[in-house]
Amino acid sequence: MSAPATPLGRLFLVPAPLDFGCDSNTALEEVMPMGTLKVAAELSHWICENAKSTRAYLKRVDVLVPLLTPIQSQQITELPRQVHKKGDHLGDFDAKPLLAAALQGHDVGLVSEAGMPAVADPGSSVVRAAHTLGLRVVPLIGPVSLLLALAASGLNGQNFAFVGYLPQDSAERCKRIRELETLAIRTGQTQLFIETPYRNAALLQALLQTLQAQTRLAISSGLTLATAKSRSATVSQWKKNTEGPGNSTPAVFAIGP
């Protein structure tokens, strides 16, 4: 008789708190469900953006739910550099080799530096690979900045799109802003986008210079932190008070009619 096949491991999508890179941290138990932390504490194999930040996250988990495997013994694999630079949502990166441990029966965690992996972050290639390999994919509960910002915006939550980053070139950025505004006004679809924090002020100024006066602009920054702010107003109202997110705080921008 042949030996029974080794059961396949699962791929867990493990959210991380939204305070990565911020000046202060939020108590983990206030933003992460205990069920998610318990699963994270049981894992010993990880795929991540950055091994250092993943270890720091696991140290925070360990305080609340002791890890079954010491941090120094955790198997942590980083996504390749090109995935960070170009993303992996277009299907041109084969992540199947990263899931070798799952084929050997180990559960694997996919984690980003903040929020839900594979949503506005790398990781979709790993999820696709898991489906191709017949692995069970299990998304866990945790904070997702895009949905929190959308809920706080007062804009259309029934029809929305996340469009990633806007161009850095000022002319191309203004062109893109006009395209998104036209789409939002024509369809009613909320347009969500993000920026590297140190460019927050530049993006806000570009939005105020380009958008029509009655277009609504919503910005949420530092979500889940004690210093979190959400403001939604017309562009004409923003111009009377242009105070926006600082250049060290992650923010989500949204526009709509």
XYZ file of N, CA and C in Angstrom:
771
model
N 0.825 -1.199 0.000
C 0.000 0.000 0.000
C 0.868 1.261 0.000
N 0.445 2.253 -0.729
C 1.190 3.512 -0.754
C 0.878 4.319 0.496
N 1.865 5.094 0.932
C 1.682 5.935 2.125
C 0.641 7.010 1.835
N -0.183 7.354 2.835
C -1.174 8.409 2.624
C -0.499 9.743 2.298
N -1.143 10.513 1.440
C -0.584 11.808 1.048
C -0.549 12.757 2.242
N 0.481 13.576 2.288
C 0.585 14.567 3.354
C -0.498 15.621 3.173
N -1.280 15.886 4.210
C -2.306 16.932 4.078
C -1.660 18.266 3.723
N -2.324 19.006 2.872
C -1.807 20.309 2.481
C -2.009 21.333 3.593
N -1.065 22.246 3.704
C -1.235 23.348 4.631
C -2.176 24.391 4.051
N -2.502 25.386 4.840
C -3.385 26.465 4.416
C -2.594 27.770 4.312
N -3.122 28.683 3.506
C -2.553 30.021 3.438
C -3.474 30.965 4.199
N -2.962 31.530 5.281
C -3.719 32.493 6.070
C -3.296 33.911 5.675
N -4.269 34.748 5.368
C -3.999 36.157 5.089
C -4.153 36.902 6.404
N -3.028 37.314 6.974
C -2.992 37.857 8.332
C -2.861 39.383 8.288
N -3.896 40.116 8.674
C -3.789 41.579 8.698
C -2.781 42.037 9.749
N -2.234 43.211 9.535
C -1.323 43.842 10.490
C -1.910 45.190 10.890
N -1.555 45.723 12.048
C -2.055 47.042 12.452
C -1.606 48.114 11.476
N -2.313 49.229 11.465
C -2.064 50.293 10.493
C -1.032 51.308 10.961
N -0.334 51.014 12.057
C 0.576 52.016 12.628
C 2.022 51.846 12.187
N 2.280 51.015 11.171
C 3.656 50.841 10.703
C 4.234 52.177 10.239
N 5.411 52.519 10.736
C 6.078 53.754 10.345
C 5.557 54.998 11.027
N 4.552 54.856 11.880
C 3.994 56.012 12.582
C 4.785 56.301 13.853
N 4.597 57.480 14.392
C 5.341 57.888 15.582
C 4.910 57.134 16.831
N 3.688 56.604 16.819
C 3.189 55.872 17.980
C 2.440 54.628 17.512
N 2.272 53.695 18.417
C 1.553 52.459 18.126
C 0.228 52.431 18.868
N -0.726 51.749 18.261
C -1.996 51.491 18.918
C -1.905 50.153 19.634
N -2.521 50.042 20.796
C -2.537 48.760 21.499
C -3.118 47.695 20.570
N -2.401 46.613 20.401
C -2.779 45.594 19.425
C -4.166 45.034 19.695
N -4.493 44.863 20.962
C -5.778 44.274 21.310
C -6.948 45.190 20.966
N -6.678 46.461 20.690
C -7.745 47.390 20.351
C -8.106 47.368 18.866
N -7.213 46.842 18.043
C -7.457 46.886 16.593
C -7.428 45.517 15.928
N -7.014 44.488 16.659
C -6.924 43.145 16.087
C -7.785 42.177 16.886
N -8.665 41.414 16.236
C -9.462 40.422 16.954
C -8.573 39.347 17.578
N -8.985 38.840 18.718
C -8.201 37.814 19.390
C -8.089 36.557 18.529
N -9.127 36.263 17.758
C -9.065 35.085 16.896
C -7.946 35.181 15.879
N -7.742 36.367 15.332
C -6.659 36.567 14.374
C -5.303 36.419 15.054
N -5.169 36.980 16.236
C -3.897 36.891 16.960
C -3.572 35.450 17.339
N -4.598 34.674 17.680
C -4.368 33.273 18.046
C -3.851 32.479 16.848
N -4.419 32.732 15.669
C -3.934 32.048 14.472
C -2.498 32.454 14.183
N -2.216 33.756 14.258
C -0.857 34.233 14.003
C 0.146 33.593 14.950
N -0.257 33.414 16.206
C 0.652 32.841 17.209
C 0.957 31.376 16.938
N 0.085 30.703 16.200
C 0.287 29.274 15.926
C 1.133 29.029 14.675
N 1.324 30.052 13.857
C 2.064 29.872 12.607
C 3.568 29.934 12.836
N 4.283 29.243 11.988
C 5.747 29.281 12.061
C 6.386 29.522 10.696
N 5.553 29.641 9.661
C 6.037 29.904 8.305
C 5.321 31.144 7.766
N 6.113 32.091 7.237
C 5.551 33.380 6.811
C 6.096 33.802 5.461
N 5.252 34.501 4.702
C 5.660 35.220 3.490
C 5.304 36.678 3.738
N 6.245 37.574 3.496
C 6.022 38.955 3.937
C 6.698 39.955 3.013
N 6.414 41.219 3.261
C 7.117 42.304 2.589
C 8.509 42.499 3.185
N 8.572 42.486 4.512
C 9.816 42.807 5.193
C 9.961 41.940 6.443
N 11.030 41.182 6.520
C 11.215 40.258 7.630
C 11.364 40.997 8.960
N 12.042 42.134 8.949
C 12.257 42.878 10.195
C 10.932 43.353 10.784
N 10.065 43.930 9.940
C 8.785 44.415 10.457
C 7.878 43.255 10.847
N 8.012 42.123 10.170
C 7.214 40.944 10.542
C 7.628 40.435 11.917
N 8.924 40.388 12.178
C 9.388 39.958 13.506
C 8.898 40.936 14.587
N 8.923 42.223 14.275
C 8.439 43.214 15.243
C 6.952 43.002 15.523
N 6.185 42.691 14.500
C 4.753 42.418 14.674
C 4.565 41.165 15.529
N 5.329 40.124 15.257
C 5.191 38.880 16.023
C 5.566 39.088 17.496
N 6.510 39.975 17.755
C 6.845 40.288 19.153
C 5.647 40.920 19.858
N 4.915 41.762 19.134
C 3.710 42.362 19.721
C 2.629 41.311 19.956
N 2.497 40.387 19.017
C 1.524 39.299 19.187
C 1.890 38.450 20.393
N 3.184 38.166 20.551
C 3.668 37.286 21.609
C 3.317 37.805 22.998
N 3.233 39.129 23.130
C 2.881 39.719 24.426
C 1.461 39.333 24.830
N 0.573 39.217 23.849
C -0.828 38.921 24.127
C -1.151 37.433 24.028
N -0.572 36.785 23.024
C -0.788 35.347 22.810
C 0.577 34.721 22.554
N 1.132 33.980 23.503
C 2.475 33.422 23.331
C 2.615 32.621 22.038
N 3.681 32.889 21.313
C 3.942 32.181 20.068
C 4.282 30.719 20.345
N 3.777 29.825 19.511
C 4.111 28.409 19.661
C 5.542 28.128 19.230
N 6.054 28.946 18.309
C 7.427 28.793 17.827
C 8.183 30.074 18.112
N 9.322 30.026 18.790
C 10.082 31.251 19.091
C 10.386 32.037 17.823
N 10.465 33.344 17.972
C 10.680 34.201 16.807
C 11.944 33.816 16.053
N 13.008 33.461 16.778
C 14.263 33.131 16.104
C 14.171 31.845 15.294
N 13.125 31.054 15.538
C 12.952 29.811 14.787
C 11.881 29.910 13.700
N 11.246 31.068 13.591
C 10.226 31.260 12.570
C 10.867 31.265 11.177
N 10.184 30.647 10.225
C 10.654 30.631 8.839
C 9.971 31.793 8.098
N 10.715 32.856 7.873
C 10.151 34.078 7.302
C 10.808 34.345 5.942
N 10.003 34.381 4.900
C 10.488 34.597 3.534
C 9.951 35.913 2.999
N 10.834 36.747 2.492
C 10.412 38.024 1.926
C 10.050 37.868 0.455
N 9.024 38.614 0.020
C 8.740 38.704 -1.403
C 9.913 39.392 -2.091
N 10.202 39.044 -3.339
C 11.354 39.637 -4.032
C 11.232 41.148 -4.183
N 12.362 41.795 -4.357
C 12.412 43.248 -4.473
C 11.561 43.757 -5.631
N 11.574 43.017 -6.760
C 10.814 43.503 -7.916
C 9.316 43.530 -7.638
N 8.856 42.679 -6.724
C 7.446 42.684 -6.362
C 7.103 43.969 -5.614
N 8.029 44.412 -4.774
C 7.805 45.658 -4.031
C 7.797 46.862 -4.969
N 8.663 46.853 -5.969
C 8.804 47.998 -6.846
C 7.692 48.066 -7.890
N 7.301 46.915 -8.429
C 6.358 46.890 -9.543
C 5.008 46.290 -9.180
N 4.904 45.684 -7.990
C 3.663 45.014 -7.632
C 3.594 43.626 -8.247
N 2.640 42.850 -7.794
C 2.509 41.482 -8.302
C 1.073 41.157 -8.684
N 0.296 42.207 -8.953
C -1.122 42.012 -9.250
C -1.389 41.741 -10.723
N -0.379 41.851 -11.585
C -0.597 41.668 -13.012
C -0.350 40.234 -13.469
N 0.105 39.385 -12.561
C 0.259 37.980 -12.906
C 1.586 37.606 -13.519
N 2.592 38.500 -13.419
C 3.883 38.202 -14.044
C 4.928 37.678 -13.060
N 4.507 37.333 -11.854
C 5.430 36.749 -10.875
C 4.866 35.426 -10.398
N 5.681 34.380 -10.465
C 5.264 33.039 -10.050
C 5.648 32.830 -8.587
N 4.654 32.812 -7.709
C 4.917 32.695 -6.277
C 4.806 31.251 -5.769
N 4.572 30.315 -6.652
C 4.373 28.929 -6.190
C 5.559 28.404 -5.375
N 6.835 28.696 -5.758
C 7.950 28.198 -4.943
C 7.919 28.698 -3.494
N 7.297 29.840 -3.249
C 7.242 30.380 -1.895
C 6.319 29.564 -0.990
N 5.493 28.724 -1.598
C 4.512 27.944 -0.836
C 4.926 26.486 -0.678
N 6.227 26.221 -0.821
C 6.708 24.848 -0.684
C 6.367 24.270 0.688
N 6.431 25.085 1.737
C 6.136 24.594 3.086
C 4.685 24.140 3.201
N 3.780 24.845 2.525
C 2.365 24.468 2.567
C 2.144 23.119 1.891
N 2.898 22.844 0.835
C 2.784 21.551 0.160
C 3.306 20.422 1.048
N 4.128 20.780 2.027
C 4.649 19.799 2.989
C 3.775 19.704 4.234
N 2.652 20.414 4.231
C 1.705 20.288 5.328
C 1.715 21.403 6.353
N 2.561 22.423 6.143
C 2.644 23.523 7.103
C 1.678 24.649 6.709
N 0.961 25.177 7.681
C 0.189 26.384 7.434
C 1.146 27.557 7.254
N 0.813 28.463 6.344
C 1.673 29.604 6.017
C 0.877 30.894 6.191
N 1.504 31.897 6.769
C 0.873 33.203 6.911
C 1.416 34.179 5.893
N 0.543 34.930 5.259
C 0.934 36.028 4.378
C 0.625 37.320 5.106
N 1.615 38.193 5.242
C 1.433 39.414 6.023
C 2.112 40.577 5.310
N 1.496 41.765 5.376
C 2.118 42.969 4.836
C 2.564 43.838 6.002
N 3.125 44.984 5.708
C 3.603 45.846 6.787
C 2.463 46.545 7.507
N 1.335 46.705 6.824
C 0.175 47.343 7.451
C -1.080 46.922 6.711
N -2.140 46.630 7.464
C -3.412 46.310 6.845
C -3.485 44.901 6.297
N -4.389 44.706 5.341
C -4.647 43.393 4.774
C -3.691 43.098 3.626
N -2.959 42.004 3.675
C -2.062 41.676 2.561
C -2.848 41.485 1.272
N -2.238 41.864 0.166
C -2.805 41.727 -1.177
C -3.884 42.756 -1.478
N -4.173 43.668 -0.539
C -5.100 44.769 -0.790
C -4.316 46.071 -0.637
N -4.074 46.758 -1.739
C -3.225 47.959 -1.755
C -1.818 47.638 -1.253
N -1.440 46.388 -1.360
C -0.127 45.893 -0.936
C 0.205 44.657 -1.754
N 1.492 44.279 -1.801
C 1.847 43.047 -2.506
C 1.215 41.819 -1.848
N 1.163 40.726 -2.591
C 0.689 39.460 -2.044
C -0.311 38.733 -2.908
N -0.891 39.421 -3.901
C -1.905 38.746 -4.716
C -1.322 37.568 -5.483
N -0.039 37.641 -5.839
C 0.590 36.521 -6.551
C 0.642 35.281 -5.669
N 0.832 35.481 -4.367
C 0.872 34.352 -3.440
C -0.514 33.721 -3.319
N -1.529 34.555 -3.278
C -2.900 34.049 -3.189
C -3.253 33.268 -4.453
N -2.902 33.808 -5.620
C -3.160 33.093 -6.879
C -2.448 31.757 -6.894
N -1.207 31.761 -6.452
C -0.429 30.515 -6.436
C -1.063 29.485 -5.519
N -1.561 29.944 -4.376
C -2.210 29.029 -3.448
C -3.428 28.369 -4.091
N -4.233 29.145 -4.793
C -5.396 28.577 -5.481
C -4.951 27.579 -6.550
N -3.904 27.916 -7.291
C -3.402 27.027 -8.338
C -2.935 25.702 -7.749
N -2.322 25.759 -6.572
C -1.792 24.560 -5.924
C -2.850 23.789 -5.141
N -4.060 24.310 -5.112
C -5.128 23.623 -4.400
C -5.117 23.835 -2.897
N -4.466 24.913 -2.449
C -4.408 25.198 -1.023
C -5.648 25.979 -0.602
N -6.062 25.786 0.614
C -7.171 26.561 1.155
C -6.664 27.946 1.547
N -7.347 28.981 1.094
C -6.980 30.363 1.402
C -7.954 30.896 2.448
N -7.399 31.381 3.567
C -8.236 31.812 4.696
C -7.919 33.265 5.048
N -8.759 34.232 4.638
C -8.540 35.621 5.044
C -9.008 35.836 6.478
N -8.166 36.446 7.290
C -8.504 36.721 8.681
C -9.002 38.163 8.835
N -9.626 38.426 9.957
C -10.242 39.730 10.195
C -9.223 40.700 10.781
N -9.249 41.925 10.277
C -8.371 42.970 10.786
C -8.627 44.271 10.051
N -7.900 45.333 10.389
C -8.168 46.649 9.802
C -7.778 46.729 8.331
N -8.636 47.359 7.533
C -8.376 47.637 6.116
C -8.591 49.137 5.916
N -7.525 49.869 5.706
C -7.605 51.333 5.689
C -8.549 51.860 4.610
N -8.595 51.206 3.455
C -9.435 51.694 2.366
C -10.906 51.695 2.760
N -11.370 50.621 3.384
C -12.779 50.547 3.762
C -13.093 51.476 4.932
N -12.162 51.611 5.862
C -12.378 52.548 6.963
C -12.497 53.977 6.436
N -11.618 54.326 5.502
C -11.655 55.674 4.931
C -12.923 55.886 4.116
N -13.336 54.879 3.359
C -14.557 54.997 2.562
C -15.765 55.211 3.466
N -15.842 54.445 4.544
C -16.968 54.578 5.463
C -17.005 55.966 6.088
N -15.829 56.554 6.337
C -15.755 57.863 6.986
C -15.894 59.024 6.010
N -15.984 58.733 4.709
C -15.960 59.795 3.707
C -17.323 60.409 3.422
N -18.392 59.670 3.638
C -19.704 60.138 3.238
C -19.934 60.053 1.742
N -18.995 59.483 1.010
C -19.126 59.305 -0.435
C -19.795 57.968 -0.738
N -20.003 57.701 -1.999
C -20.729 56.506 -2.428
C -20.007 55.231 -1.996
N -20.616 54.505 -1.079
C -20.046 53.239 -0.628
C -20.616 52.040 -1.351
N -21.525 52.282 -2.313
C -22.116 51.206 -3.103
C -21.390 51.011 -4.430
N -20.658 52.020 -4.836
C -19.934 51.964 -6.108
C -18.645 52.742 -5.939
N -17.528 52.034 -5.857
C -16.249 52.694 -5.603
C -15.126 51.908 -6.263
N -14.003 52.593 -6.444
C -12.834 51.967 -7.047
C -11.581 52.458 -6.350
N -10.628 51.550 -6.147
C -9.322 51.928 -5.632
C -8.364 51.959 -6.807
N -7.702 53.096 -7.023
C -6.867 53.270 -8.210
C -5.380 53.369 -7.880
N -5.013 53.039 -6.651
C -3.599 52.983 -6.289
C -2.971 54.350 -6.125
N -1.751 54.499 -6.671
C -1.009 55.748 -6.579
C -1.230 56.582 -7.842
N -1.235 57.897 -7.693
C -1.296 58.784 -8.836
C 0.123 59.068 -9.346
N 0.268 59.495 -10.599
C 1.619 59.758 -11.132
C 2.357 60.817 -10.320
N 3.672 60.689 -10.258
C 4.482 61.679 -9.542
C 4.726 62.931 -10.375
N 4.836 62.774 -11.684
C 5.019 63.930 -12.560
C 3.801 64.838 -12.439
N 4.031 66.129 -12.216
C 2.929 67.043 -11.913
C 1.909 67.121 -13.042
N 2.369 67.175 -14.290
C 1.440 67.263 -15.414
C 0.613 65.986 -15.539
N 1.272 64.847 -15.438
C 0.564 63.570 -15.537
C -0.391 63.386 -14.354
N 0.032 63.867 -13.189
C -0.820 63.754 -11.999
C -2.103 64.569 -12.173
N -1.978 65.802 -12.649
C -3.160 66.632 -12.872
C -4.071 66.014 -13.922
N -3.494 65.467 -14.963
C -4.294 64.795 -15.995
C -5.073 63.638 -15.400
N -4.401 62.863 -14.550
C -5.063 61.712 -13.929
C -6.167 62.161 -12.973
N -5.924 63.220 -12.226
C -6.938 63.750 -11.309
C -8.188 64.154 -12.091
N -8.001 64.827 -13.221
C -9.153 65.236 -14.035
C -9.904 64.019 -14.562
N -9.178 62.987 -14.958
C -9.821 61.760 -15.449
C -10.674 61.123 -14.358
N -10.118 61.054 -13.166
C -10.851 60.428 -12.065
C -12.056 61.263 -11.661
N -11.904 62.584 -11.673
C -13.028 63.453 -11.335
C -14.150 63.305 -12.361
N -13.798 63.275 -13.637
C -14.801 63.100 -14.686
C -15.546 61.786 -14.504
N -14.807 60.726 -14.208
C -15.431 59.425 -13.991
C -16.350 59.447 -12.780
N -15.891 60.073 -11.696
C -16.696 60.138 -10.473
C -17.994 60.904 -10.705
N -17.905 62.025 -11.418
C -19.097 62.838 -11.661
C -20.052 62.120 -12.615
N -19.499 61.460 -13.631
C -20.339 60.805 -14.641
C -21.045 59.571 -14.090
N -20.363 58.811 -13.232
C -20.909 57.529 -12.772
C -21.350 57.533 -11.315
N -20.904 58.536 -10.545
C -21.163 58.525 -9.109
C -20.226 57.621 -8.342
N -19.252 57.057 -9.018
C -18.331 56.104 -8.388
C -17.248 56.834 -7.600
N -17.127 56.511 -6.326
C -16.068 57.083 -5.492
C -14.708 56.586 -5.975
N -13.741 57.489 -6.068
C -12.383 57.139 -6.481
C -11.455 57.254 -5.279
N -10.854 56.142 -4.886
C -9.950 56.085 -3.739
C -8.515 55.945 -4.226
N -7.578 56.640 -3.568
C -6.172 56.507 -3.920
C -5.317 56.841 -2.707
N -4.053 56.495 -2.798
C -3.124 56.697 -1.687
C -1.845 57.351 -2.215
N -0.994 57.748 -1.289
C 0.286 58.346 -1.646
C 1.300 58.008 -0.565
N 2.571 57.984 -0.932
C 3.627 57.840 0.056
C 3.524 59.027 1.014
N 3.526 58.797 2.328
C 3.231 59.893 3.269
C 3.987 61.190 3.042
N 5.268 61.129 2.661
C 6.007 62.387 2.535
C 5.544 63.220 1.340
N 4.660 62.665 0.505
C 4.096 63.436 -0.611
C 2.654 63.859 -0.343
N 2.154 63.651 0.866
C 0.763 63.996 1.173
C 0.435 65.447 0.841
N 1.274 66.365 1.304
C 0.996 67.790 1.119
C 0.994 68.161 -0.360
N 1.933 67.597 -1.118
C 1.999 67.893 -2.549
C 0.754 67.370 -3.264
N 0.293 66.203 -2.875
C -0.911 65.655 -3.510
C -2.131 66.500 -3.167
N -2.244 66.918 -1.909
C -3.384 67.751 -1.518
C -3.410 69.046 -2.324
N -2.283 69.673 -2.476
C -2.233 70.914 -3.250
C -2.623 70.677 -4.705
N -2.167 69.571 -5.272
C -2.524 69.255 -6.655
C -4.022 69.023 -6.792
N -4.611 68.364 -5.812
C -6.048 68.124 -5.845
C -6.829 69.433 -5.773
N -6.421 70.322 -4.874
C -7.131 71.583 -4.701
C -6.973 72.504 -5.919
N -5.852 72.393 -6.611
C -5.615 73.221 -7.791
C -6.320 72.670 -9.030
N -6.661 71.375 -9.015
C -7.165 70.715 -10.225
C -8.656 70.425 -10.181
N -9.172 70.041 -9.024
C -10.564 69.639 -8.922
C -11.512 70.836 -9.001
N -12.748 70.568 -9.427
C -13.774 71.599 -9.468
C -14.209 71.957 -8.046
N -14.737 73.140 -7.892
C -15.051 73.681 -6.563
C -16.046 72.816 -5.797
N -17.037 72.217 -6.490
C -18.079 71.466 -5.803
C -17.786 69.971 -5.682
N -16.666 69.526 -6.248
C -16.274 68.127 -6.053
C -15.955 67.905 -4.586
N -16.374 66.751 -4.075
C -16.116 66.453 -2.655
C -14.800 65.677 -2.533
N -13.977 66.138 -1.618
C -12.692 65.500 -1.328
C -12.700 65.031 0.120
N -12.374 63.769 0.330
C -12.303 63.201 1.679
C -10.900 62.659 1.919
N -10.373 62.923 3.092
C -9.045 62.424 3.473
C -9.127 61.843 4.873
N -8.653 60.611 5.014
C -8.524 59.987 6.329
C -7.063 59.661 6.553
N -6.547 60.008 7.719
C -5.136 59.777 8.009
C -4.967 59.204 9.413
N -3.895 58.437 9.587
C -3.599 57.857 10.888
C -4.711 56.975 11.425
N -5.397 56.283 10.540
C -6.544 55.476 10.950
C -6.171 54.461 12.018
N -7.044 54.319 12.996
C -6.938 53.449 14.192
C -5.990 54.011 15.238
N -5.279 55.100 14.946
C -4.423 55.730 15.948
C -5.228 56.740 16.762
N -4.702 57.108 17.897
C -5.377 58.115 18.723
C -5.445 59.455 18.009
N -4.530 59.680 17.066
C -4.469 60.942 16.328
C -5.211 60.873 14.989
N -6.004 59.849 14.788
C -6.702 59.663 13.510
C -7.593 60.852 13.190
N -7.633 61.218 11.893
C -8.483 62.314 11.433
C -9.174 61.911 10.139
N -10.424 62.298 10.007
C -11.166 62.128 8.756
C -11.907 63.432 8.486
N -11.742 63.939 7.279
C -12.448 65.157 6.883
C -12.993 64.977 5.483
N -14.235 65.362 5.280
C -14.886 65.287 3.977
C -15.583 66.610 3.715
N -15.209 67.284 2.619
C -15.764 68.600 2.310
C -15.584 68.876 0.827
N -16.304 69.871 0.330
C -16.104 70.271 -1.062
C -14.733 70.929 -1.204
N -14.261 70.984 -2.427
C -12.962 71.602 -2.676
C -12.977 73.068 -2.255
N -14.076 73.765 -2.508
C -14.152 75.166 -2.097
C -14.034 75.307 -0.588
N -14.603 74.353 0.166
C -14.474 74.377 1.628
C -13.056 74.027 2.063
N -12.431 73.101 1.359
C -11.042 72.753 1.674
C -10.131 73.967 1.493
N -10.387 74.753 0.482
C -9.515 75.895 0.200
C -9.566 76.953 1.295
N -10.649 76.959 2.069
C -10.763 77.890 3.195
C -9.962 77.394 4.403
N -9.720 76.090 4.427
C -8.931 75.478 5.507
C -8.205 74.298 4.901
N -6.971 74.512 4.506
C -6.226 73.502 3.749
C -5.426 72.553 4.628
N -5.687 72.572 5.921
C -4.927 71.680 6.806
C -5.255 70.229 6.473
N -4.246 69.494 6.058
C -4.413 68.096 5.706
C -3.488 67.210 6.520
N -3.307 65.973 6.105
C -2.446 65.057 6.860
C -0.990 65.482 6.789
N -0.256 65.187 7.845
C 1.170 65.479 7.852
C 1.921 64.573 6.897
N 3.171 64.888 6.668
C 3.975 64.128 5.724
C 4.651 62.913 6.343
N 4.154 62.491 7.511
C 4.680 61.262 8.110
C 3.547 60.306 8.478
N 2.328 60.661 8.068
C 1.163 59.875 8.448
C 0.503 59.235 7.233
N 0.302 57.930 7.213
C -0.387 57.298 6.077
C -1.792 57.873 5.924
N -2.196 58.086 4.674
C -3.500 58.686 4.416
C -4.164 58.014 3.223
N -5.491 58.074 3.214
C -6.290 57.600 2.083
C -7.090 58.794 1.577
N -7.049 59.022 0.280
C -7.750 60.133 -0.364
C -8.938 59.571 -1.150
N -10.026 60.343 -1.214
C -11.187 59.921 -1.987
C -11.867 61.139 -2.580
N -12.366 60.999 -3.807
C -13.139 62.074 -4.423
C -14.443 61.513 -4.976
N -15.430 62.375 -5.028
C -16.723 61.992 -5.548
C -17.604 63.216 -5.703
N -18.748 63.056 -6.349
C -19.645 64.204 -6.535
C -20.345 64.586 -5.242
